[in-house]
CSV table of C-alpha atoms in Angstrom, one decimal:
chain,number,residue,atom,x,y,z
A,1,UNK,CA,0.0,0.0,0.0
A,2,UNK,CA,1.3,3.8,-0.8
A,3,UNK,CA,0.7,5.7,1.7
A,4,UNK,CA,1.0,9.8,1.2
A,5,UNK,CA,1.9,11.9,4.0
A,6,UNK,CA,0.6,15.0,3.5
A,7,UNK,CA,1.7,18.5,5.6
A,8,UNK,CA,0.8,21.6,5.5
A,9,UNK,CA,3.6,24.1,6.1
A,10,UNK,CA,3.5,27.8,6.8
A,11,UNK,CA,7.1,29.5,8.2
A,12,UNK,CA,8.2,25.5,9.1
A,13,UNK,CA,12.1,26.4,8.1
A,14,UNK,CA,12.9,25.5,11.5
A,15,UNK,CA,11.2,22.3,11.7
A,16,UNK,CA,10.8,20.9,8.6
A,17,UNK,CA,13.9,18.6,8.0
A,18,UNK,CA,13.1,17.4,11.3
A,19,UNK,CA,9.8,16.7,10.9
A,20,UNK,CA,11.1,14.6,7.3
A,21,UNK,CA,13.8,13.0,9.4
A,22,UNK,CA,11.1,11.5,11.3
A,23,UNK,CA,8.4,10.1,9.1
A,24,UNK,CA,11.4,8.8,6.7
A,25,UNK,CA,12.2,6.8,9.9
A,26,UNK,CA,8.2,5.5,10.4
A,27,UNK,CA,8.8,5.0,6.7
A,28,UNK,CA,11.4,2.8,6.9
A,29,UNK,CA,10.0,1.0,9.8
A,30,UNK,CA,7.0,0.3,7.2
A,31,UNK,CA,8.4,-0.9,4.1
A,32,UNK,CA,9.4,-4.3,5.3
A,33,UNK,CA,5.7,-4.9,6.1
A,34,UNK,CA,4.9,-3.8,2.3
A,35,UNK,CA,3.7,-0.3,2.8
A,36,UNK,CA,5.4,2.6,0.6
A,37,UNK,CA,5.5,6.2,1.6
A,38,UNK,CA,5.3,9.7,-0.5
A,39,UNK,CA,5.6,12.9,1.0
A,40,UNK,CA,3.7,15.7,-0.1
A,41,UNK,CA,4.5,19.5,1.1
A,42,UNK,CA,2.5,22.4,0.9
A,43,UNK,CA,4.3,25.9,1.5
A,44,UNK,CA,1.2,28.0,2.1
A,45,UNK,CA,3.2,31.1,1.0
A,46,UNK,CA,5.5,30.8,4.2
A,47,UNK,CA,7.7,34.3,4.8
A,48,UNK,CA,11.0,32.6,5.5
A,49,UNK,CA,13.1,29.9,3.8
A,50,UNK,CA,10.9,26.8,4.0
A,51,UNK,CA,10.7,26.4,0.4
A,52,UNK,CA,14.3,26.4,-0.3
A,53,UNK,CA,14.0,23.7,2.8
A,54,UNK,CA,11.7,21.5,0.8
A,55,UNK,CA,13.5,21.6,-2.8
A,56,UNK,CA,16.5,20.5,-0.7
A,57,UNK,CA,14.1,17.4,0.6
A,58,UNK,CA,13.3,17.1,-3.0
A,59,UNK,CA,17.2,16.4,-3.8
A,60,UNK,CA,17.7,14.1,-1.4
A,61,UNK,CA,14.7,12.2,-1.0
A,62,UNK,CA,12.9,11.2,-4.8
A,63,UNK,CA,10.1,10.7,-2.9
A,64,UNK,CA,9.7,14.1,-2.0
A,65,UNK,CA,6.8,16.1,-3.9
A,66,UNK,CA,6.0,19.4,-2.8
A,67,UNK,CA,4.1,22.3,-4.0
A,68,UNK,CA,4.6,26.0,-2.9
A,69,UNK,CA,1.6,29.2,-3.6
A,70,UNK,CA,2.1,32.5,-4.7
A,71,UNK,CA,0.9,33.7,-1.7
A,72,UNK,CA,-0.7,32.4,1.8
A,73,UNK,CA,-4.0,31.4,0.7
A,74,UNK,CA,-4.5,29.6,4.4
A,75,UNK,CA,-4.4,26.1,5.5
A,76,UNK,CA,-7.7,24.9,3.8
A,77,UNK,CA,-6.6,25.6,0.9
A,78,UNK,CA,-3.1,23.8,1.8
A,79,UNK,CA,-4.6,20.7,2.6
A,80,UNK,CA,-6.6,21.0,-0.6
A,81,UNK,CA,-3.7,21.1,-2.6
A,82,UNK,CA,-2.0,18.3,-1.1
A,83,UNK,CA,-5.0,16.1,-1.2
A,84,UNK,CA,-4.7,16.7,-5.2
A,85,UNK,CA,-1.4,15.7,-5.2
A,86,UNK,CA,-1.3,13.0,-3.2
A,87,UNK,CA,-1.7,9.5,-4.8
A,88,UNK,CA,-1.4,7.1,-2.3
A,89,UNK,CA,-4.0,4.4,-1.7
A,90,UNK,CA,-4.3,6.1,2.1
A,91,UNK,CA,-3.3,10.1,3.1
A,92,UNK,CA,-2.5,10.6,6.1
A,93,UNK,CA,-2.6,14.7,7.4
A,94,UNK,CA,-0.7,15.9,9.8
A,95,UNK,CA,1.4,19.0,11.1
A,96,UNK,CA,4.6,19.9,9.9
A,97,UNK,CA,5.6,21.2,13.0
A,98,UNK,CA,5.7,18.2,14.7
A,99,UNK,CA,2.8,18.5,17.5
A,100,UNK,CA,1.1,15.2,15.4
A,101,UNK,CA,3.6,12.8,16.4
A,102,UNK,CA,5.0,11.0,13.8
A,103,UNK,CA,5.5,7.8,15.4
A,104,UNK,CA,1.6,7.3,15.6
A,105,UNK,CA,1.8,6.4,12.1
A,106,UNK,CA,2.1,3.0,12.1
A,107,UNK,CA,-1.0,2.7,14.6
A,108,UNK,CA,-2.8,4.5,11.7
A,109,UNK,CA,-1.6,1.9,9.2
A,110,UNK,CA,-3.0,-0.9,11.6
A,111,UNK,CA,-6.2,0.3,12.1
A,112,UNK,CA,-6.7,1.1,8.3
A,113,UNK,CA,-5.9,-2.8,8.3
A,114,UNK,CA,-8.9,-3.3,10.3
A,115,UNK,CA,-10.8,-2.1,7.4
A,116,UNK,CA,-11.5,1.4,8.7
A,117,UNK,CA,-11.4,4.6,5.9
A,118,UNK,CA,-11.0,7.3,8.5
A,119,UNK,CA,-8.6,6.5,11.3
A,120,UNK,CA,-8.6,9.8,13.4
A,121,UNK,CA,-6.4,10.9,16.1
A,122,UNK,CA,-7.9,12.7,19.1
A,123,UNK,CA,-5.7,15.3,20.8
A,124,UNK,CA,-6.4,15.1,24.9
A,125,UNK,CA,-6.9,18.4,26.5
A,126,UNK,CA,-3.6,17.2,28.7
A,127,UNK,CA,-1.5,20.5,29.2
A,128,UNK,CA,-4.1,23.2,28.1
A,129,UNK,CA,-5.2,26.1,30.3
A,130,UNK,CA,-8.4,25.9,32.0
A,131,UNK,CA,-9.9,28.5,30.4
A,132,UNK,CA,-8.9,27.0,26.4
A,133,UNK,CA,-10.3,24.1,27.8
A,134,UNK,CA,-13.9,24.8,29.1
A,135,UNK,CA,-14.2,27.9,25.8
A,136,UNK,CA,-13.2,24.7,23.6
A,137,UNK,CA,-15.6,22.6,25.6
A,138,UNK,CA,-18.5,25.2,25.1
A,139,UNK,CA,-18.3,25.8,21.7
A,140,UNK,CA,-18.3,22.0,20.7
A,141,UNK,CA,-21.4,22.2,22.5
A,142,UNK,CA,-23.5,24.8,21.2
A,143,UNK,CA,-21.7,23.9,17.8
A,144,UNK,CA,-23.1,20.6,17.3
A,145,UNK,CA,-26.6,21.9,18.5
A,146,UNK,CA,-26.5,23.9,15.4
A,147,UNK,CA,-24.3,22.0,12.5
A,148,UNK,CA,-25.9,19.1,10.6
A,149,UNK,CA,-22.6,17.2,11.3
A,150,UNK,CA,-21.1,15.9,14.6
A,151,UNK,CA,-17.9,17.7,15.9
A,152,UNK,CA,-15.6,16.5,18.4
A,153,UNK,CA,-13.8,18.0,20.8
A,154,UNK,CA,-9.9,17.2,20.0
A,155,UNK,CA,-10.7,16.0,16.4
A,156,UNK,CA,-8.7,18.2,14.0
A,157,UNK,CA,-7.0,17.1,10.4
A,158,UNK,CA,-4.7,14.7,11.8
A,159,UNK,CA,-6.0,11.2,10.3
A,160,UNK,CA,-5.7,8.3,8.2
A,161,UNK,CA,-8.0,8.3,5.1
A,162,UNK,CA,-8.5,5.7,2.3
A,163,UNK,CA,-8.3,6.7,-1.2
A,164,UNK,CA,-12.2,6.6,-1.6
A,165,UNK,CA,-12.5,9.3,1.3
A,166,UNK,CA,-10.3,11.4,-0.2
A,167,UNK,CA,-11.8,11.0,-3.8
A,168,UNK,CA,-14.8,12.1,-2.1
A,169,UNK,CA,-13.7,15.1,-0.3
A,170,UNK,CA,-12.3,16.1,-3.6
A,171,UNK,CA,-15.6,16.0,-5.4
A,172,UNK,CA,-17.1,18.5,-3.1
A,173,UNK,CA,-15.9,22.0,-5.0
A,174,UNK,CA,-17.1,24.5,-2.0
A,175,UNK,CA,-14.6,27.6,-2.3
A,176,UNK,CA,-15.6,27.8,1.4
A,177,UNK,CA,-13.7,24.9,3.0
A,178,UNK,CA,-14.3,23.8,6.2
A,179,UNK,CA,-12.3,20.6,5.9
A,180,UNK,CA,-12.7,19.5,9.7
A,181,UNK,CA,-16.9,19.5,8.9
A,182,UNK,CA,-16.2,17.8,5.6
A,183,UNK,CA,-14.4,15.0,6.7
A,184,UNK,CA,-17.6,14.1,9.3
A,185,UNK,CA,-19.7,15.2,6.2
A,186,UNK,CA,-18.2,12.6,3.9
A,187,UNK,CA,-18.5,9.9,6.7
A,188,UNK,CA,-17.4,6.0,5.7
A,189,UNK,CA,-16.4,3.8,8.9
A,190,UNK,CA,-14.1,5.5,11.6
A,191,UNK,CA,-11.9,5.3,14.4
A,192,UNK,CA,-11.0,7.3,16.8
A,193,UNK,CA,-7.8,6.7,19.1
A,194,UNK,CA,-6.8,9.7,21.5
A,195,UNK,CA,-3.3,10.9,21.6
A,196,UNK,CA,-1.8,14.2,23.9
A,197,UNK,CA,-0.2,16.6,21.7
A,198,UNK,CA,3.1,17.2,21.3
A,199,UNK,CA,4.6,20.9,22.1
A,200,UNK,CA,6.0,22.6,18.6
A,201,UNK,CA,9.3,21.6,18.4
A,202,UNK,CA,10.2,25.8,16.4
A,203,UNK,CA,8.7,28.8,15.5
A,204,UNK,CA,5.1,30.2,16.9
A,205,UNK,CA,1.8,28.9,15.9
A,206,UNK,CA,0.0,31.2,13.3
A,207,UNK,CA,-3.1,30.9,15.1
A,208,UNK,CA,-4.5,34.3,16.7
A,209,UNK,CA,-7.3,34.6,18.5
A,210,UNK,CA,-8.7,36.3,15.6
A,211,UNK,CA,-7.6,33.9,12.9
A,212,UNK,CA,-9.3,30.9,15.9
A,213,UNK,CA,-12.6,32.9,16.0
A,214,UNK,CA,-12.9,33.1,11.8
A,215,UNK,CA,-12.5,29.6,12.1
A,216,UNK,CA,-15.0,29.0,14.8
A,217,UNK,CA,-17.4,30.8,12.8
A,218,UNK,CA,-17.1,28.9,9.3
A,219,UNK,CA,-17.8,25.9,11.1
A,220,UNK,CA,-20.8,27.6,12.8
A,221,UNK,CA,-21.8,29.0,8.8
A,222,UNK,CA,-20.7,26.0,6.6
A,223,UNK,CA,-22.9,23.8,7.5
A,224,UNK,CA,-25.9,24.7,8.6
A,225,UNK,CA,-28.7,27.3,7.8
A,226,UNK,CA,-30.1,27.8,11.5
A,227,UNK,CA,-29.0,31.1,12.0
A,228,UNK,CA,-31.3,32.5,9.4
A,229,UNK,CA,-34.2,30.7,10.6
A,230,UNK,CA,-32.8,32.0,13.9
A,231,UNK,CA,-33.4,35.2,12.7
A,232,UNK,CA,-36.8,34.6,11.2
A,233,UNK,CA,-38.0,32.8,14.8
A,234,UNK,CA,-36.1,36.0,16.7
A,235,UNK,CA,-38.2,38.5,14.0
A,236,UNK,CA,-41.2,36.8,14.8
A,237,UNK,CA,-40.6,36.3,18.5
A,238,UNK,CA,-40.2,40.3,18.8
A,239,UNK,CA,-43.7,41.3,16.9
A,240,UNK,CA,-45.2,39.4,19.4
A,241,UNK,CA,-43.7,40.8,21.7
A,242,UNK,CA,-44.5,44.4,20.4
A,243,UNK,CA,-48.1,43.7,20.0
A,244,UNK,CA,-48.8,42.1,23.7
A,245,UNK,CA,-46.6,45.9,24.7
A,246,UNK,CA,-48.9,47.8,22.9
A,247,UNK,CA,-51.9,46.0,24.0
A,248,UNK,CA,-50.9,46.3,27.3
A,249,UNK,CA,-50.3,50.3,27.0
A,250,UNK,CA,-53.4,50.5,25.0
A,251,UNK,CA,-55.9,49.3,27.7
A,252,UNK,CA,-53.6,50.9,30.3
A,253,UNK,CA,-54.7,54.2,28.6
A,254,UNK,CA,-58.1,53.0,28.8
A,255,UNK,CA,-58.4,51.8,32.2
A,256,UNK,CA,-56.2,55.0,33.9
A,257,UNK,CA,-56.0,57.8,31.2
A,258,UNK,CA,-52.7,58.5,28.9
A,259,UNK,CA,-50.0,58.7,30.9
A,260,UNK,CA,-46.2,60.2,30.1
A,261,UNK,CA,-44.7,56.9,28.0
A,262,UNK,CA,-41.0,56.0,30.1
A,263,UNK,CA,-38.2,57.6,28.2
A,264,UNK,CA,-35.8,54.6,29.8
A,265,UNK,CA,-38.4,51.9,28.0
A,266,UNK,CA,-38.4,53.6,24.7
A,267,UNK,CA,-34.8,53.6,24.7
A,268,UNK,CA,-33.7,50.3,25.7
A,269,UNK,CA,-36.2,49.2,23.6
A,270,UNK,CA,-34.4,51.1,20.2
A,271,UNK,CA,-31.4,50.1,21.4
A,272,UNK,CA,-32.0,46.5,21.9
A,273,UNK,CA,-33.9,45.7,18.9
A,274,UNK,CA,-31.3,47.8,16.8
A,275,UNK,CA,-28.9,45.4,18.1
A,276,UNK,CA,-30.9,42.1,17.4
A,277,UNK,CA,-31.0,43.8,13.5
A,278,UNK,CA,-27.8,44.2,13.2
A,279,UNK,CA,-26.8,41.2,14.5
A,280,UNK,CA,-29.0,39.8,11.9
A,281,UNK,CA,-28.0,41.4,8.9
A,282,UNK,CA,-24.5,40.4,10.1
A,283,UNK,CA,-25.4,37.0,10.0
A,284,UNK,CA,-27.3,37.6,6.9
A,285,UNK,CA,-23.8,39.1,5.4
A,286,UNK,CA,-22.4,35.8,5.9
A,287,UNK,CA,-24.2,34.0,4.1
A,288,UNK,CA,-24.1,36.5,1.2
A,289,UNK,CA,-20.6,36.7,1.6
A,290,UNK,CA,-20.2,33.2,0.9
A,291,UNK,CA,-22.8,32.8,-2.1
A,292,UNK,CA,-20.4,36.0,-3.3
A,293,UNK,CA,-17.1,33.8,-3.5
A,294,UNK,CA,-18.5,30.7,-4.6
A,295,UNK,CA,-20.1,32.6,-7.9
A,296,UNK,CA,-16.3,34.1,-8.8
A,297,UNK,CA,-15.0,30.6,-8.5
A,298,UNK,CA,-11.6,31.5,-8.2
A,299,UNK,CA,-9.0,29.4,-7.6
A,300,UNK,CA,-8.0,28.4,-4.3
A,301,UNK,CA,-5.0,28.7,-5.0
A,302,UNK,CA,-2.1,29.2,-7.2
A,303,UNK,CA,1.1,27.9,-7.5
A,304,UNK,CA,4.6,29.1,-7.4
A,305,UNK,CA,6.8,26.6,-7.9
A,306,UNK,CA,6.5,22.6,-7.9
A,307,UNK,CA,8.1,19.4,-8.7
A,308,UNK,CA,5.0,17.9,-9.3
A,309,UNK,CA,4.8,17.9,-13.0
A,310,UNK,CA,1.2,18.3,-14.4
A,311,UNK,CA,1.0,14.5,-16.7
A,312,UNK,CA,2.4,12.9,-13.2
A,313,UNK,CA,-0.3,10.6,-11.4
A,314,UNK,CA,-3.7,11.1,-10.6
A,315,UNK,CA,-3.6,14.7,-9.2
A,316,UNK,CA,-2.7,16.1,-12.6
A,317,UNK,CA,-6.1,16.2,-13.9
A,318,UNK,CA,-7.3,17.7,-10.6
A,319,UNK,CA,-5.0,20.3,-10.3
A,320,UNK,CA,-5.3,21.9,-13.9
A,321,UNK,CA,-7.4,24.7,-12.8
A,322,UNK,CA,-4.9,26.0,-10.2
A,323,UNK,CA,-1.8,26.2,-11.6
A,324,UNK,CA,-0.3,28.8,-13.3
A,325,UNK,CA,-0.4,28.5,-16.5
């Protein structure tokens, strides 16, 4: 079996030889058991040297194949690319800054044996502040009350998928990739074995608290269309609540005269329902937003420099559209 490592890699110069070092080990470990490995890179547009890192992979190692943008276009769209280019009968996806152990690997391969198409690694919550912990724990929650798919706390990309999984997520042509959503959407038979992340061996993560929230969000929009009927049920909700008010000031003025109206009420009333609207066209902007990028269909990405050339293997055909011509 060929399997095809694939790792996305944004400013990994300080980790990435490293990180080779040790699946060419797993690799080796493999091959007397019949399994063959490929390695496929992504440079997401990284700022420092990590490209010149991964030609000098390609030198040394034939089966190197890597595949560097024009710009940072963001890890979806990494792992998108590398799922085109990688043509083993399994991928596995994992870090390239060594927090997915490498040596977990070969537990992958055995459970794949087993007959499973998704073999998925759980991260514990084992060294994580309190307070990452119980937001993470939170949103899982109110996530999957929401999402027509189930998400797990501690799942993320790191997993074993047979070739029919991947030919499946590669069917589905969103420009709006939530790859964590479409890898429960897809669904064939899983596992799931838990694991407690490793620290990053270089560099800083490129997740802000911004960039974590975006992503929060697109899991909250990309699969579901509750919010809108959220705000139809909230619209609806607040006319009734206008009409019992007025009724109730009506036959007030009735029963004891007209009487000065409360300038607080009025007020907090504006206000509040101002904010409800907003909120709503916000929400409402979302889902525009997205029906706005999926009509340009552009690219996900495009492509500096490669090794892969376009007749090679299966991802040729695939990849047409984003390369450069």
């Amino acid at each position: 079996m060929l399997i095809s490592i694939v790792a996305p890699c944004y400013d990994e110069e300080d980790v990435i030889e490293r990180f080779h070092d040790q699946v060419q080990k797993v690799a080796e470990e493999l091959l007397p058991l019949g399994h063959d490995m490929e390695f496929v890179y992504v440079d997401d547009g990284s700022r420092d040297r990590t490209l010149a890192a991964l030609e000098r992979l390609a030198d040394r190692d034939a089966r190197v194949r890597y595949v560097s943008f024009s710009r940072n276009f963001g890890k979806e769209a990494a792992l998108l690319a590398g799922l085109r280019h990688a043509t083993g009968d399994s991928v596995i996806v994992m870090d390239a800054d060594l927090q997915h152990p490498p040596e977990l690997i070969k537990h992958m391969v055995d459970l794949r044996a087993d007959g499973y198409d998704q073999v998925i690694a759980k991260r514990t919550r084992t060294g994580d502040s309190v307070t990452r912990t119980v937001t993470a724990r939170l949103y899982y929650r109110l996530i999957n009350r929401l999402v027509d798919v189930e998400l797990v706390d501690g799942v993320g990309d790191f997993r074993l998928m047979s070739r029919r999984v991947v030919d499946a997520i590669l069917d589905l042509s969103e420009y709006n990739r939530f790859s964590k959503g479409l890898f429960a959407w897809v669904g064939f038979p899983s596992t799931t074995f838990e694991y407690e992340n490793a620290v990053r061996e270089a560099g800083r993560s490129s997740w802000t608290f911004r960039s974590l929230l975006n992503y929060g969000l697109d899991g909250l929009l990309s699969f579901n269309n509750r919010p809108l009927r959220a705000a139809l049920h909230l619209g609806m909700g607040l006319l009734l609540c206008a009409g019992l008010y007025t009724a109730w000031i009506v036959g007030a003025a009735v029963v004891n005269g007209v009487q000065t109206p409360g300038y607080v009420t009025i007020i907090t009333a504006v206000t509040g329902v101002a904010g409800v609207q907003m909120i709503m066209l916000g929400v409402i902007g979302e889902y525009t937003g997205r029906i706005y990028y999926e009509v340009k269909r552009r690219p996900h990405f495009l492509v500096k420099a490669t090794n892969v050339k376009r007749t090679e293997g299966r991802a040729a055909c695939d990849t047409t559209k984003d390369l450069i011509p």
